[in-house]
Coordinates of C-alpha atoms in Angstrom, one line a residue:
Chain Q
M1175 CA 0.0 0.0 0.0
K1176 CA 1.3 3.4 -0.9
V1177 CA 0.8 6.0 1.8
G1178 CA -1.9 8.5 0.8
E1179 CA -3.5 6.3 -1.8
I1180 CA -7.3 6.1 -1.7
V1181 CA -8.5 2.7 -0.6
A1182 CA -12.3 2.6 0.0
E1183 CA -12.5 -1.0 1.1
R1184 CA -10.6 -4.3 0.9
I1185 CA -12.2 -6.9 -1.4
G1186 CA -11.4 -10.5 -1.9
F1187 CA -11.3 -11.7 -5.5
I1188 CA -11.1 -15.4 -6.4
G1189 CA -10.7 -16.5 -10.0
L1190 CA -8.4 -14.5 -12.3
G1191 CA -9.4 -16.1 -15.7
I1192 CA -10.2 -14.4 -18.9
M1193 CA -13.2 -12.7 -17.3
G1194 CA -11.9 -12.3 -13.8
R1195 CA -8.7 -10.4 -14.7
P1196 CA -10.3 -7.4 -16.4
M1197 CA -13.1 -7.3 -13.7
A1198 CA -10.5 -7.3 -10.9
R1199 CA -8.6 -4.5 -12.7
H1200 CA -11.7 -2.3 -12.8
L1201 CA -12.1 -2.8 -9.0
V1202 CA -8.5 -1.7 -8.5
K1203 CA -9.1 1.3 -10.8
A1204 CA -12.1 2.2 -8.7
G1205 CA -9.9 2.4 -5.6
Y1206 CA -10.5 -0.9 -4.0
E1207 CA -7.7 -2.9 -2.3
L1208 CA -7.8 -6.5 -3.6
V1209 CA -6.9 -9.7 -1.9
A1210 CA -6.5 -12.0 -5.0
H1211 CA -6.4 -15.7 -5.4
S1212 CA -6.5 -17.9 -8.4
R1213 CA -5.6 -21.5 -9.3
S1214 CA -2.9 -20.2 -11.6
R1215 CA -0.4 -18.5 -9.4
Q1216 CA 1.1 -16.6 -12.3
H1217 CA -2.2 -14.6 -12.8
V1218 CA -2.1 -13.6 -9.1
D1219 CA 1.6 -12.5 -9.4
A1220 CA 0.9 -10.6 -12.6
L1221 CA -2.0 -8.7 -11.0
C1222 CA 0.2 -7.9 -8.0
A1223 CA 2.9 -6.6 -10.3
E1224 CA 0.4 -4.3 -12.0
S1225 CA -0.7 -2.5 -8.8
T1226 CA 0.5 -2.0 -5.3
T1227 CA -3.1 -2.3 -4.0
V1228 CA -3.3 -6.0 -4.8
I1229 CA -2.3 -8.6 -2.3
G1230 CA -1.8 -12.1 -3.4
A1231 CA -3.4 -15.0 -1.4
D1232 CA -2.6 -18.7 -1.5
S1233 CA -6.1 -20.1 -0.7
P1234 CA -9.7 -19.2 -0.3
R1235 CA -9.0 -19.2 3.5
A1236 CA -6.3 -16.6 3.1
V1237 CA -8.7 -14.4 1.2
A1238 CA -11.5 -14.9 3.8
E1239 CA -9.0 -14.0 6.6
Q1240 CA -8.2 -10.6 5.0
A1241 CA -11.5 -9.5 3.4
A1242 CA -15.1 -9.4 4.6
T1243 CA -16.5 -9.1 1.0
V1244 CA -15.4 -11.8 -1.4
I1245 CA -16.1 -11.9 -5.2
T1246 CA -15.7 -15.3 -7.0
M1247 CA -15.5 -15.6 -10.8
L1248 CA -15.0 -19.3 -11.5
P1249 CA -15.6 -21.6 -14.5
D1250 CA -18.4 -23.9 -13.3
S1251 CA -20.5 -25.2 -10.5
P1252 CA -18.0 -27.7 -9.1
D1253 CA -15.3 -25.0 -8.9
V1254 CA -17.7 -22.8 -6.8
Q1255 CA -18.6 -25.8 -4.7
D1256 CA -14.9 -26.5 -4.1
V1257 CA -14.0 -22.9 -3.2
V1258 CA -17.1 -22.6 -0.9
F1259 CA -17.6 -26.1 0.6
G1260 CA -14.1 -27.6 0.2
E1261 CA -11.6 -27.9 3.0
N1262 CA -10.6 -24.4 4.1
G1263 CA -13.3 -23.1 1.8
L1264 CA -15.3 -19.9 2.3
A1265 CA -18.1 -21.5 4.1
A1266 CA -15.7 -22.6 6.9
T1267 CA -13.6 -19.4 6.9
M1268 CA -15.7 -16.3 6.1
Q1269 CA -16.9 -14.5 9.2
S1270 CA -20.4 -13.6 10.2
G1271 CA -21.4 -10.3 8.6
G1272 CA -19.4 -11.0 5.4
L1273 CA -20.7 -11.0 1.9
L1274 CA -20.0 -13.4 -0.9
V1275 CA -20.7 -12.2 -4.5
D1276 CA -20.5 -15.2 -6.9
M1277 CA -20.3 -13.8 -10.4
S1278 CA -19.6 -17.2 -12.0
T1279 CA -22.2 -18.8 -14.2
I1280 CA -23.3 -21.9 -12.3
S1281 CA -26.5 -23.8 -11.7
P1282 CA -29.3 -22.0 -9.9
E1283 CA -29.6 -24.9 -7.5
V1284 CA -25.9 -24.7 -6.4
A1285 CA -26.3 -21.0 -6.0
I1286 CA -29.2 -21.5 -3.6
E1287 CA -27.3 -24.2 -1.7
V1288 CA -24.4 -21.7 -1.3
N1289 CA -26.8 -19.0 -0.2
T1290 CA -28.5 -21.2 2.4
T1291 CA -25.3 -22.7 3.8
L1292 CA -23.7 -19.3 4.2
A1293 CA -26.8 -17.7 5.6
A1294 CA -26.8 -20.3 8.4
K1295 CA -23.3 -18.9 9.4
G1296 CA -24.4 -15.2 9.2
V1297 CA -22.7 -14.7 5.8
A1298 CA -24.8 -13.0 3.1
S1299 CA -24.4 -14.0 -0.5
L1300 CA -25.5 -13.0 -4.0
D1301 CA -25.5 -14.9 -7.3
A1302 CA -24.5 -12.3 -9.9
P1303 CA -23.6 -13.9 -13.3
V1304 CA -22.8 -11.7 -16.1
S1305 CA -23.2 -11.4 -19.9
G1306 CA -21.2 -9.4 -22.3
G1307 CA -18.2 -11.6 -22.6
E1308 CA -14.5 -10.7 -22.5
Q1309 CA -15.1 -7.4 -24.3
G1310 CA -17.8 -6.5 -21.8
A1311 CA -15.4 -7.3 -18.9
I1312 CA -12.6 -5.2 -20.5
N1313 CA -14.9 -2.3 -21.1
A1314 CA -16.7 -2.5 -17.7
A1315 CA -19.8 -2.9 -19.7
L1316 CA -21.1 -6.2 -18.4
S1317 CA -24.8 -6.9 -17.8
I1318 CA -25.1 -8.3 -14.3
M1319 CA -28.2 -10.4 -13.3
V1320 CA -28.4 -10.4 -9.5
G1321 CA -30.2 -12.8 -7.2
G1322 CA -30.5 -12.3 -3.5
E1323 CA -31.7 -9.9 -0.8
A1324 CA -32.2 -6.3 -1.8
A1325 CA -30.1 -5.0 1.1
D1326 CA -27.2 -7.2 0.0
V1327 CA -27.6 -6.0 -3.6
E1328 CA -27.4 -2.4 -2.3
R1329 CA -24.2 -3.3 -0.4
A1330 CA -22.6 -4.8 -3.6
M1331 CA -23.8 -2.1 -5.9
P1332 CA -20.6 0.0 -6.0
L1333 CA -18.6 -3.1 -6.9
F1334 CA -21.1 -4.0 -9.7
Q1335 CA -21.0 -0.4 -11.0
A1336 CA -17.2 -0.6 -11.3
M1337 CA -17.5 -3.7 -13.6
G1338 CA -20.8 -3.5 -15.4
S1339 CA -23.2 -1.0 -17.1
T1340 CA -26.5 -2.8 -16.7
I1341 CA -27.3 -4.2 -13.2
V1342 CA -30.7 -5.8 -12.6
H1343 CA -31.9 -7.3 -9.3
V1344 CA -34.0 -10.1 -10.8
G1345 CA -35.2 -11.9 -7.6
A1346 CA -34.2 -14.0 -4.6
A1347 CA -31.1 -16.2 -4.3
G1348 CA -30.6 -18.3 -7.5
A1349 CA -32.7 -15.9 -9.6
G1350 CA -29.6 -14.4 -11.2
Q1351 CA -28.4 -17.8 -12.3
T1352 CA -31.9 -18.8 -13.5
V1353 CA -32.1 -15.7 -15.7
K1354 CA -28.6 -16.4 -17.1
A1355 CA -29.6 -20.0 -17.9
C1356 CA -32.7 -18.6 -19.7
N1357 CA -30.5 -16.1 -21.6
Q1358 CA -28.2 -18.9 -22.8
I1359 CA -31.2 -21.1 -23.9
M1360 CA -32.5 -18.3 -26.0
V1361 CA -29.1 -17.5 -27.6
A1362 CA -28.5 -21.1 -28.4
L1363 CA -31.9 -21.7 -30.0
H1364 CA -31.6 -18.4 -31.9
Y1365 CA -28.4 -19.7 -33.5
A1366 CA -30.2 -22.9 -34.4
A1367 CA -33.0 -20.9 -36.0
A1368 CA -30.7 -18.7 -38.0
S1369 CA -28.6 -21.7 -39.0
E1370 CA -31.6 -23.7 -40.3
A1371 CA -33.0 -20.7 -42.2
L1372 CA -29.7 -19.7 -43.7
V1373 CA -28.6 -23.2 -44.8
L1374 CA -32.1 -24.0 -46.2
G1375 CA -32.4 -20.7 -48.0
A1376 CA -28.8 -20.7 -49.4
K1377 CA -28.9 -24.3 -50.6
A1378 CA -32.2 -23.5 -52.3
G1379 CA -30.4 -20.8 -54.2
V1380 CA -31.2 -17.6 -52.3
D1381 CA -28.4 -15.1 -51.7
P1382 CA -27.7 -15.2 -47.9
Q1383 CA -27.3 -11.4 -47.9
K1384 CA -30.9 -11.1 -49.2
L1385 CA -32.1 -13.6 -46.6
I1386 CA -30.5 -11.7 -43.8
Q1387 CA -31.8 -8.4 -45.1
V1388 CA -35.4 -9.6 -45.4
L1389 CA -35.5 -11.8 -42.3
S1390 CA -34.0 -9.0 -40.2
G1391 CA -36.9 -6.7 -41.1
G1392 CA -39.8 -8.5 -39.5
L1393 CA -41.2 -10.8 -36.8
A1394 CA -38.4 -13.3 -37.7
T1395 CA -35.5 -11.2 -36.5
S1396 CA -33.3 -11.8 -33.5
R1397 CA -30.3 -9.9 -32.1
V1398 CA -28.3 -13.0 -33.0
L1399 CA -29.3 -12.7 -36.7
E1400 CA -28.6 -9.0 -36.8
M1401 CA -25.2 -9.2 -35.0
K1402 CA -23.9 -12.6 -36.2
G1403 CA -25.8 -13.5 -39.4
Q1404 CA -23.2 -11.8 -41.7
K1405 CA -20.3 -13.3 -39.7
M1406 CA -21.9 -16.8 -40.1
V1407 CA -22.1 -16.3 -43.8
D1408 CA -18.5 -15.0 -43.9
R1409 CA -17.3 -17.8 -41.7
Q1410 CA -15.8 -15.5 -39.1
F1411 CA -15.8 -17.8 -36.1
A1412 CA -13.1 -16.3 -33.9
P1413 CA -14.5 -16.0 -30.4
G1414 CA -16.4 -14.1 -29.0
F1415 CA -18.0 -16.7 -26.8
R1416 CA -16.6 -20.2 -27.2
V1417 CA -18.7 -23.2 -28.0
D1418 CA -17.3 -25.1 -25.0
L1419 CA -18.5 -22.4 -22.7
H1420 CA -22.0 -22.4 -24.2
R1421 CA -22.0 -26.2 -23.9
K1422 CA -21.3 -25.7 -20.2
D1423 CA -24.1 -23.2 -19.9
L1424 CA -26.6 -25.5 -21.7
A1425 CA -25.7 -28.3 -19.3
I1426 CA -26.6 -25.9 -16.5
A1427 CA -29.9 -25.0 -18.1
L1428 CA -30.8 -28.7 -18.7
A1429 CA -29.8 -29.6 -15.1
S1430 CA -32.0 -26.8 -13.9
G1431 CA -34.8 -27.9 -16.1
K1432 CA -34.6 -31.4 -14.5
A1433 CA -34.4 -29.9 -11.0
Q1434 CA -37.5 -27.8 -11.6
G1435 CA -39.4 -30.4 -13.6
V1436 CA -39.4 -28.3 -16.8
P1437 CA -38.9 -30.3 -20.0
L1438 CA -36.7 -28.4 -22.4
P1439 CA -36.9 -30.4 -25.7
A1440 CA -35.5 -27.8 -28.1
T1441 CA -32.7 -26.9 -25.7
A1442 CA -31.8 -30.6 -25.4
L1443 CA -31.7 -31.0 -29.1
V1444 CA -29.5 -28.0 -29.7
D1445 CA -27.3 -29.1 -26.8
Q1446 CA -26.7 -32.3 -28.9
L1447 CA -25.8 -30.2 -31.9
F1448 CA -23.3 -28.2 -29.8
Q1449 CA -21.9 -31.6 -28.7
A1450 CA -21.4 -32.4 -32.4
L1451 CA -19.5 -29.2 -32.7
A1452 CA -17.2 -30.2 -29.9
T1453 CA -16.8 -33.7 -31.4
A1454 CA -15.8 -32.1 -34.7
G1455 CA -13.0 -30.3 -32.9
R1456 CA -14.7 -26.9 -33.0
G1457 CA -15.2 -26.3 -29.3
D1458 CA -12.8 -23.3 -29.4
L1459 CA -14.7 -21.5 -32.1
D1460 CA -17.4 -18.8 -31.5
H1461 CA -20.8 -20.3 -30.7
S1462 CA -22.1 -18.9 -34.0
A1463 CA -20.1 -21.8 -35.6
L1464 CA -23.2 -23.9 -34.8
I1465 CA -24.1 -23.2 -38.5
T1466 CA -21.1 -25.4 -39.6
I1467 CA -22.9 -28.5 -38.1
Y1468 CA -25.9 -27.7 -40.2
E1469 CA -23.6 -27.2 -43.2
D1470 CA -22.1 -30.7 -42.5
L1471 CA -25.6 -32.2 -42.3
A1472 CA -26.7 -30.6 -45.5
N1473 CA -23.4 -31.3 -47.3
F1474 CA -23.3 -27.7 -48.3
Q1475 CA -21.3 -24.6 -47.4
L1476 CA -22.5 -21.0 -47.6
G1477 CA -19.0 -19.9 -48.4
R1478 CA -18.0 -16.3 -48.6
V1479 CA -20.6 -14.3 -50.6
N1480 CA -20.0 -10.9 -52.0
Chain M
M1133 CA -68.5 0.1 -64.8
K1134 CA -69.5 3.7 -64.1
V1135 CA -68.8 6.1 -66.9
G1136 CA -65.9 8.4 -66.2
E1137 CA -64.4 6.2 -63.4
I1138 CA -60.6 5.7 -63.6
V1139 CA -59.7 2.2 -64.5
A1140 CA -55.9 1.7 -65.0
E1141 CA -56.0 -2.0 -65.9
R1142 CA -58.1 -5.1 -65.4
I1143 CA -56.7 -7.6 -62.9
G1144 CA -57.8 -11.1 -62.2
F1145 CA -58.0 -12.0 -58.5
I1146 CA -58.5 -15.6 -57.2
G1147 CA -59.0 -16.3 -53.5
L1148 CA -61.0 -14.0 -51.4
G1149 CA -60.2 -15.4 -48.0
I1150 CA -59.2 -13.5 -44.8
M1151 CA -56.1 -12.1 -46.6
G1152 CA -57.4 -11.9 -50.1
R1153 CA -60.4 -9.7 -49.4
P1154 CA -58.5 -6.7 -47.9
M1155 CA -55.8 -7.1 -50.6
A1156 CA -58.4 -7.1 -53.4
R1157 CA -60.0 -4.0 -51.8
H1158 CA -56.7 -2.1 -51.9
L1159 CA -56.4 -2.9 -55.7
V1160 CA -59.9 -1.5 -56.2
K1161 CA -59.1 1.6 -54.2
A1162 CA -55.9 2.0 -56.4
G1163 CA -58.2 2.2 -59.5
Y1164 CA -57.9 -1.3 -60.8
E1165 CA -60.9 -3.1 -62.3
L1166 CA -61.0 -6.6 -60.8
V1167 CA -62.3 -9.9 -62.2
A1168 CA -62.7 -11.9 -58.9
H1169 CA -63.2 -15.6 -58.2
S1170 CA -63.3 -17.5 -55.0
R1171 CA -64.4 -20.9 -53.9
S1172 CA -67.0 -19.2 -51.6
R1173 CA -69.4 -17.5 -54.0
Q1174 CA -70.7 -15.2 -51.2
H1175 CA -67.2 -13.5 -50.9
V1176 CA -67.3 -12.7 -54.7
D1177 CA -70.9 -11.3 -54.4
A1178 CA -70.0 -9.2 -51.4
L1179 CA -67.0 -7.7 -53.1
C1180 CA -69.1 -7.0 -56.3
A1181 CA -71.7 -5.3 -54.1
E1182 CA -68.9 -3.0 -52.6
S1183 CA -67.7 -1.7 -55.9
T1184 CA -69.0 -1.3 -59.4
T1185 CA -65.4 -2.0 -60.7
V1186 CA -65.5 -5.6 -59.6
I1187 CA -66.8 -8.3 -61.9
G1188 CA -67.5 -11.8 -60.5
A1189 CA -66.2 -14.9 -62.2
D1190 CA -67.3 -18.5 -61.8
S1191 CA -63.9 -20.2 -62.5
P1192 CA -60.2 -19.7 -63.0
R1193 CA -61.0 -20.0 -66.8
A1194 CA -63.5 -17.1 -66.6
V1195 CA -60.8 -15.0 -64.9
A1196 CA -58.2 -15.9 -67.4
E1197 CA -60.5 -15.0 -70.3
Q1198 CA -61.0 -11.5 -69.0
A1199 CA -57.7 -10.5 -67.5
A1200 CA -54.1 -10.8 -68.7
T1201 CA -52.7 -10.3 -65.2
V1202 CA -53.9 -12.7 -62.5
I1203 CA -53.2 -12.6 -58.7
T1204 CA -53.8 -15.8 -56.6
M1205 CA -54.1 -15.8 -52.8
L1206 CA -54.9 -19.3 -51.8
P1207 CA -54.5 -21.4 -48.7
D1208 CA -51.9 -24.0 -49.7
S1209 CA -49.9 -25.7 -52.4
P1210 CA -52.7 -28.1 -53.5
D1211 CA -55.1 -25.2 -53.9
V1212 CA -52.6 -23.4 -56.2
Q1213 CA -51.9 -26.7 -58.1
D1214 CA -55.6 -27.1 -58.6
V1215 CA -56.2 -23.5 -59.8
V1216 CA -53.2 -23.7 -62.2
F1217 CA -53.0 -27.3 -63.3
G1218 CA -56.6 -28.4 -62.8
E1219 CA -59.2 -28.8 -65.6
N1220 CA -59.8 -25.3 -67.0
G1221 CA -57.0 -24.1 -64.8
L1222 CA -54.8 -21.1 -65.5
A1223 CA -52.1 -23.1 -67.3
A1224 CA -54.6 -24.1 -69.9
T1225 CA -56.5 -20.8 -70.1
M1226 CA -54.1 -17.9 -69.6
Q1227 CA -52.8 -16.4 -72.9
S1228 CA -49.2 -15.8 -74.0
G1229 CA -47.9 -12.6 -72.6
G1230 CA -50.0 -12.9 -69.4
L1231 CA -48.6 -12.7 -65.9
L1232 CA -49.5 -14.8 -62.9
V1233 CA -48.7 -13.4 -59.5
D1234 CA -49.1 -16.1 -56.8
M1235 CA -49.2 -14.4 -53.4
S1236 CA -50.1 -17.6 -51.5
T1237 CA -47.6 -19.2 -49.2
I1238 CA -46.8 -22.6 -50.8
S1239 CA -43.8 -24.8 -51.3
P1240 CA -40.9 -23.4 -53.3
E1241 CA -40.8 -26.5 -55.4
V1242 CA -44.5 -26.1 -56.5
A1243 CA -43.8 -22.4 -57.2
I1244 CA -41.0 -23.4 -59.5
E1245 CA -43.2 -26.1 -61.2
V1246 CA -45.8 -23.4 -61.8
N1247 CA -43.2 -21.0 -63.2
T1248 CA -41.7 -23.6 -65.5
T1249 CA -45.0 -24.8 -66.8
L1250 CA -46.4 -21.3 -67.5
A1251 CA -43.1 -20.1 -69.0
A1252 CA -43.4 -22.9 -71.7
K1253 CA -46.7 -21.3 -72.7
G1254 CA -45.4 -17.8 -72.8
V1255 CA -47.0 -16.8 -69.5
A1256 CA -44.7 -15.1 -66.9
S1257 CA -45.1 -15.8 -63.2
L1258 CA -43.9 -14.6 -59.8
D1259 CA -44.1 -16.2 -56.4
A1260 CA -44.8 -13.4 -54.0
P1261 CA -45.8 -14.6 -50.6
V1262 CA -46.5 -12.0 -47.9
S1263 CA -45.9 -11.5 -44.2
G1264 CA -47.7 -9.2 -41.9
G1265 CA -51.0 -11.1 -41.4
E1266 CA -54.6 -9.9 -41.6
Q1267 CA -53.7 -6.5 -40.1
G1268 CA -50.9 -6.0 -42.6
A1269 CA -53.4 -6.8 -45.4
I1270 CA -56.0 -4.4 -44.0
N1271 CA -53.4 -1.6 -43.7
A1272 CA -51.8 -2.3 -47.1
A1273 CA -48.6 -2.8 -45.0
L1274 CA -47.7 -6.3 -46.1
S1275 CA -44.1 -7.4 -46.6
I1276 CA -43.9 -9.1 -50.0
M1277 CA -41.0 -11.5 -50.8
V1278 CA -40.8 -11.8 -54.6
G1279 CA -39.2 -14.6 -56.6
G1280 CA -39.0 -14.4 -60.4
E1281 CA -37.5 -12.3 -63.3
A1282 CA -36.7 -8.7 -62.6
A1283 CA -38.8 -7.5 -65.6
D1284 CA -41.8 -9.3 -64.3
V1285 CA -41.3 -7.9 -60.8
E1286 CA -41.2 -4.4 -62.4
R1287 CA -44.4 -5.1 -64.2
A1288 CA -46.2 -6.2 -60.9
M1289 CA -44.7 -3.4 -58.8
P1290 CA -47.7 -1.1 -59.0
L1291 CA -49.9 -3.9 -57.7
F1292 CA -47.5 -4.8 -54.9
Q1293 CA -47.3 -1.1 -53.9
A1294 CA -51.1 -1.0 -53.6
M1295 CA -51.0 -3.9 -51.1
G1296 CA -47.7 -3.8 -49.3
S1297 CA -45.2 -1.5 -47.7
T1298 CA -42.0 -3.5 -48.1
I1299 CA -41.4 -5.2 -51.4
V1300 CA -38.1 -7.1 -51.9
H1301 CA -37.1 -9.0 -55.0
V1302 CA -35.2 -11.9 -53.4
G1303 CA -34.2 -14.0 -56.4
A1304 CA -35.3 -16.3 -59.2
A1305 CA -38.6 -18.3 -59.3
G1306 CA -39.2 -20.0 -56.0
A1307 CA -37.0 -17.7 -54.0
G1308 CA -39.9 -15.8 -52.5
Q1309 CA -41.4 -19.0 -51.1
T1310 CA -38.0 -20.1 -49.9
V1311 CA -37.5 -16.9 -47.9
K1312 CA -41.0 -17.1 -46.5
A1313 CA -40.3 -20.7 -45.4
C1314 CA -37.1 -19.5 -43.7
N1315 CA -39.1 -16.7 -42.1
Q1316 CA -41.6 -19.1 -40.6
I1317 CA -38.8 -21.4 -39.4
M1318 CA -37.3 -18.6 -37.4
V1319 CA -40.5 -17.3 -36.0
A1320 CA -41.5 -20.8 -34.8
L1321 CA -38.1 -21.5 -33.2
H1322 CA -38.1 -18.1 -31.5
Y1323 CA -41.5 -19.0 -29.9
A1324 CA -39.9 -22.2 -28.7
A1325 CA -36.9 -20.4 -27.3
A1326 CA -39.1 -17.8 -25.5
S1327 CA -41.4 -20.5 -24.2
E1328 CA -38.5 -22.7 -22.8
A1329 CA -36.9 -19.6 -21.2
L1330 CA -40.1 -18.2 -19.7
V1331 CA -41.5 -21.5 -18.3
L1332 CA -38.1 -22.5 -16.8
G1333 CA -37.5 -19.1 -15.4
A1334 CA -41.0 -18.6 -14.0
K1335 CA -41.3 -22.1 -12.5
A1336 CA -37.9 -21.5 -10.9
G1337 CA -39.5 -18.5 -9.2
V1338 CA -38.4 -15.5 -11.3
D1339 CA -41.1 -12.9 -12.1
P1340 CA -41.8 -13.3 -15.9
Q1341 CA -41.8 -9.5 -16.3
K1342 CA -38.2 -9.3 -15.0
L1343 CA -37.3 -12.2 -17.3
I1344 CA -38.7 -10.4 -20.3
Q1345 CA -37.0 -7.1 -19.3
V1346 CA -33.6 -8.6 -18.8
L1347 CA -33.6 -11.0 -21.8
S1348 CA -34.9 -8.2 -24.1
G1349 CA -31.8 -6.1 -23.4
G1350 CA -29.1 -8.4 -24.8
L1351 CA -28.0 -10.9 -27.3
A1352 CA -30.9 -13.2 -26.3
T1353 CA -33.6 -10.9 -27.6
S1354 CA -35.9 -11.5 -30.5
R1355 CA -38.8 -9.6 -32.1
V1356 CA -41.0 -12.4 -30.9
L1357 CA -39.9 -11.9 -27.3
E1358 CA -40.3 -8.1 -27.5
M1359 CA -43.7 -8.1 -29.3
K1360 CA -45.3 -11.3 -27.9
G1361 CA -43.5 -12.1 -24.6
Q1362 CA -45.9 -10.0 -22.4
K1363 CA -48.9 -11.4 -24.3
M1364 CA -47.7 -15.0 -23.6
V1365 CA -47.4 -14.2 -19.9
D1366 CA -50.9 -12.6 -20.0
R1367 CA -52.4 -15.5 -21.9
Q1368 CA -53.6 -13.3 -24.7
F1369 CA -53.8 -15.8 -27.5
A1370 CA -56.4 -14.3 -29.8
P1371 CA -55.0 -14.4 -33.4
G1372 CA -53.0 -12.8 -34.9
F1373 CA -51.6 -15.7 -36.9
R1374 CA -53.2 -19.0 -36.2
V1375 CA -51.4 -22.1 -35.1
D1376 CA -53.0 -24.1 -37.9
L1377 CA -51.6 -21.7 -40.5
H1378 CA -48.1 -21.9 -38.9
R1379 CA -48.4 -25.7 -39.0
K1380 CA -49.1 -25.5 -42.7
D1381 CA -46.0 -23.3 -43.2
L1382 CA -43.8 -25.6 -41.1
A1383 CA -45.0 -28.5 -43.3
I1384 CA -43.9 -26.5 -46.3
A1385 CA -40.5 -25.7 -44.7
L1386 CA -39.9 -29.4 -43.9
A1387 CA -40.9 -30.5 -47.3
S1388 CA -38.6 -28.0 -48.9
G1389 CA -35.8 -29.2 -46.5
K1390 CA -36.4 -32.7 -47.8
A1391 CA -36.4 -31.6 -51.4
Q1392 CA -33.2 -29.6 -51.0
G1393 CA -31.4 -32.2 -48.8
V1394 CA -31.3 -29.9 -45.8
P1395 CA -32.0 -31.6 -42.4
L1396 CA -33.9 -29.2 -40.1
P1397 CA -33.9 -31.0 -36.8
A1398 CA -35.1 -28.1 -34.6
T1399 CA -37.8 -27.2 -37.1
A1400 CA -39.0 -30.8 -37.1
L1401 CA -39.1 -30.9 -33.3
V1402 CA -41.0 -27.6 -33.0
D1403 CA -43.4 -28.8 -35.7
Q1404 CA -44.2 -31.7 -33.4
L1405 CA -45.0 -29.3 -30.6
F1406 CA -47.3 -27.3 -32.9
Q1407 CA -48.9 -30.7 -33.7
A1408 CA -49.4 -31.1 -30.0
L1409 CA -51.1 -27.7 -29.9
A1410 CA -53.5 -28.8 -32.6
T1411 CA -54.2 -32.1 -30.9
A1412 CA -55.0 -30.2 -27.7
G1413 CA -57.7 -28.3 -29.6
R1414 CA -55.7 -25.0 -29.8
G1415 CA -55.2 -24.8 -33.6
D1416 CA -57.3 -21.6 -33.8
L1417 CA -55.2 -19.7 -31.2
D1418 CA -52.4 -17.3 -32.0
H1419 CA -49.1 -19.2 -32.7
S1420 CA -47.7 -17.6 -29.5
A1421 CA -49.9 -20.2 -27.7
L1422 CA -47.0 -22.6 -28.2
I1423 CA -46.0 -21.7 -24.7
T1424 CA -49.1 -23.5 -23.4
I1425 CA -47.7 -26.8 -24.6
Y1426 CA -44.6 -26.1 -22.5
E1427 CA -46.8 -25.2 -19.6
D1428 CA -48.6 -28.6 -20.0
L1429 CA -45.2 -30.4 -20.1
A1430 CA -44.0 -28.6 -17.0
N1431 CA -47.4 -28.9 -15.2
F1432 CA -47.1 -25.2 -14.5
Q1433 CA -48.9 -22.0 -15.6
L1434 CA -47.3 -18.6 -15.8
G1435 CA -50.8 -17.1 -15.1
R1436 CA -51.4 -13.4 -15.2
V1437 CA -48.7 -11.6 -13.4
N1438 CA -49.0 -7.9 -12.3

């Protein structure tokens, strides 16, 4: 800590991946002192090297011992379960009055389990998954869907405002994850819709540009078609949002559907097509590459059209 | 004919259904003399009673004998095949130099068959299906997707402009029907996407209003969600566009997929759910009622939320 530097509060931050790093940097910029932990020690060291207001920590316990408010940004439900419920995890080490803000995308049911367990120890928690991807994180323009108690959302609001541009309190614990799952269902199905329309239309001889132009103008349009349709035609599949991450999110949605007793037949079908993408070795492409599976099925490629 | 009334041209019009009637009226208003035929004689008589510039005709032959340009607005492919290829049909009775403008929604393959057969007799033809529904027809605000030769599109343009607000020449013969099929695929799949998201989210405890608000703001949004999401929550299923008509259009899309060698797995699945709607006796509701099948599957109703 430099003398005289403004430090509003000390915040724990666990998970310095592609999303976590830029999010943590925005907190540092906003004047927070960070206690940072990540599975990859080099990401912790790199962040510490960037700023004198970042302290490295070796474990979730070490974070909990130095910060009352902890943010987690982890890949999947088991990672959050490990950090919260594992030996020396946050459930065992955070102190009463603390606040856990889990910004990972995980299953709503695990989010509720985390909330209930921590609440029994006097620790508040929010599920606050984001959308907007790496660019949204870099630009502090994430959309944040928050589930939990209103008073806790209020408490975390300055943190959210440092990282995101749209922050919506969508309901009780788990609601943030539920809305995120619904979001990912819709995006995946909209890719399937655009893919079936573009491949059928193009193989039947219609210029894909005309298809996009006409379909964008009416009830058939989607943000996916408007933002990604041309890229799908031009085969620009650099991520963006990776197929493997969307597969993870569809698995969460389907598990939540099972837990809630809500059959999701179209999501289940499109999940299988995303599985085909991964099997074909395209798990690292942007999720808009779903169209390539349809091209394979139709033995036809849209190609680059000018 | 009243003496002194402006009559630009005489146009044949076959098919005075829910869509055809308002479309024909706009042509009359634009100054065209109509030779009108419909399976239901009372619709012909009613239109004749409205205007002195409408002449009733008993058959497609009677239309073809009195008008060089003929518009058809019929329910389905077999109806068009009957009017064109049937005994005394247009293929046998229209004269060289004539123009058939088929504005029905039928299969692209039948549209091409019509075009090829008529072309051999020196009769030009366009496939020009519309979107915008009954309201679009009443307001002369239809979107018209036109397949055929540019010169023929030019010839029909004043007619299109009397009935529609967006007219796009999308390609060669059949292309209009192909684009319409693609349009109906996307709308159907977007209803499935919104239904799975809304039912999962609501049964998991999230206020559907919040869901619509958040999902509308990002990559997950669709015109269907924005225009119909609240009505789906409020159970306002008065058509609009009827389930049975969308089923017909999905059958066309699937048949075209087969003809073109393009597998359409998600369309096939959603077609089955539309079949379930019809089986449940809801074929006359608006297509947004697809969500009720998901409610049945989940044994849960969104109900009216305020």
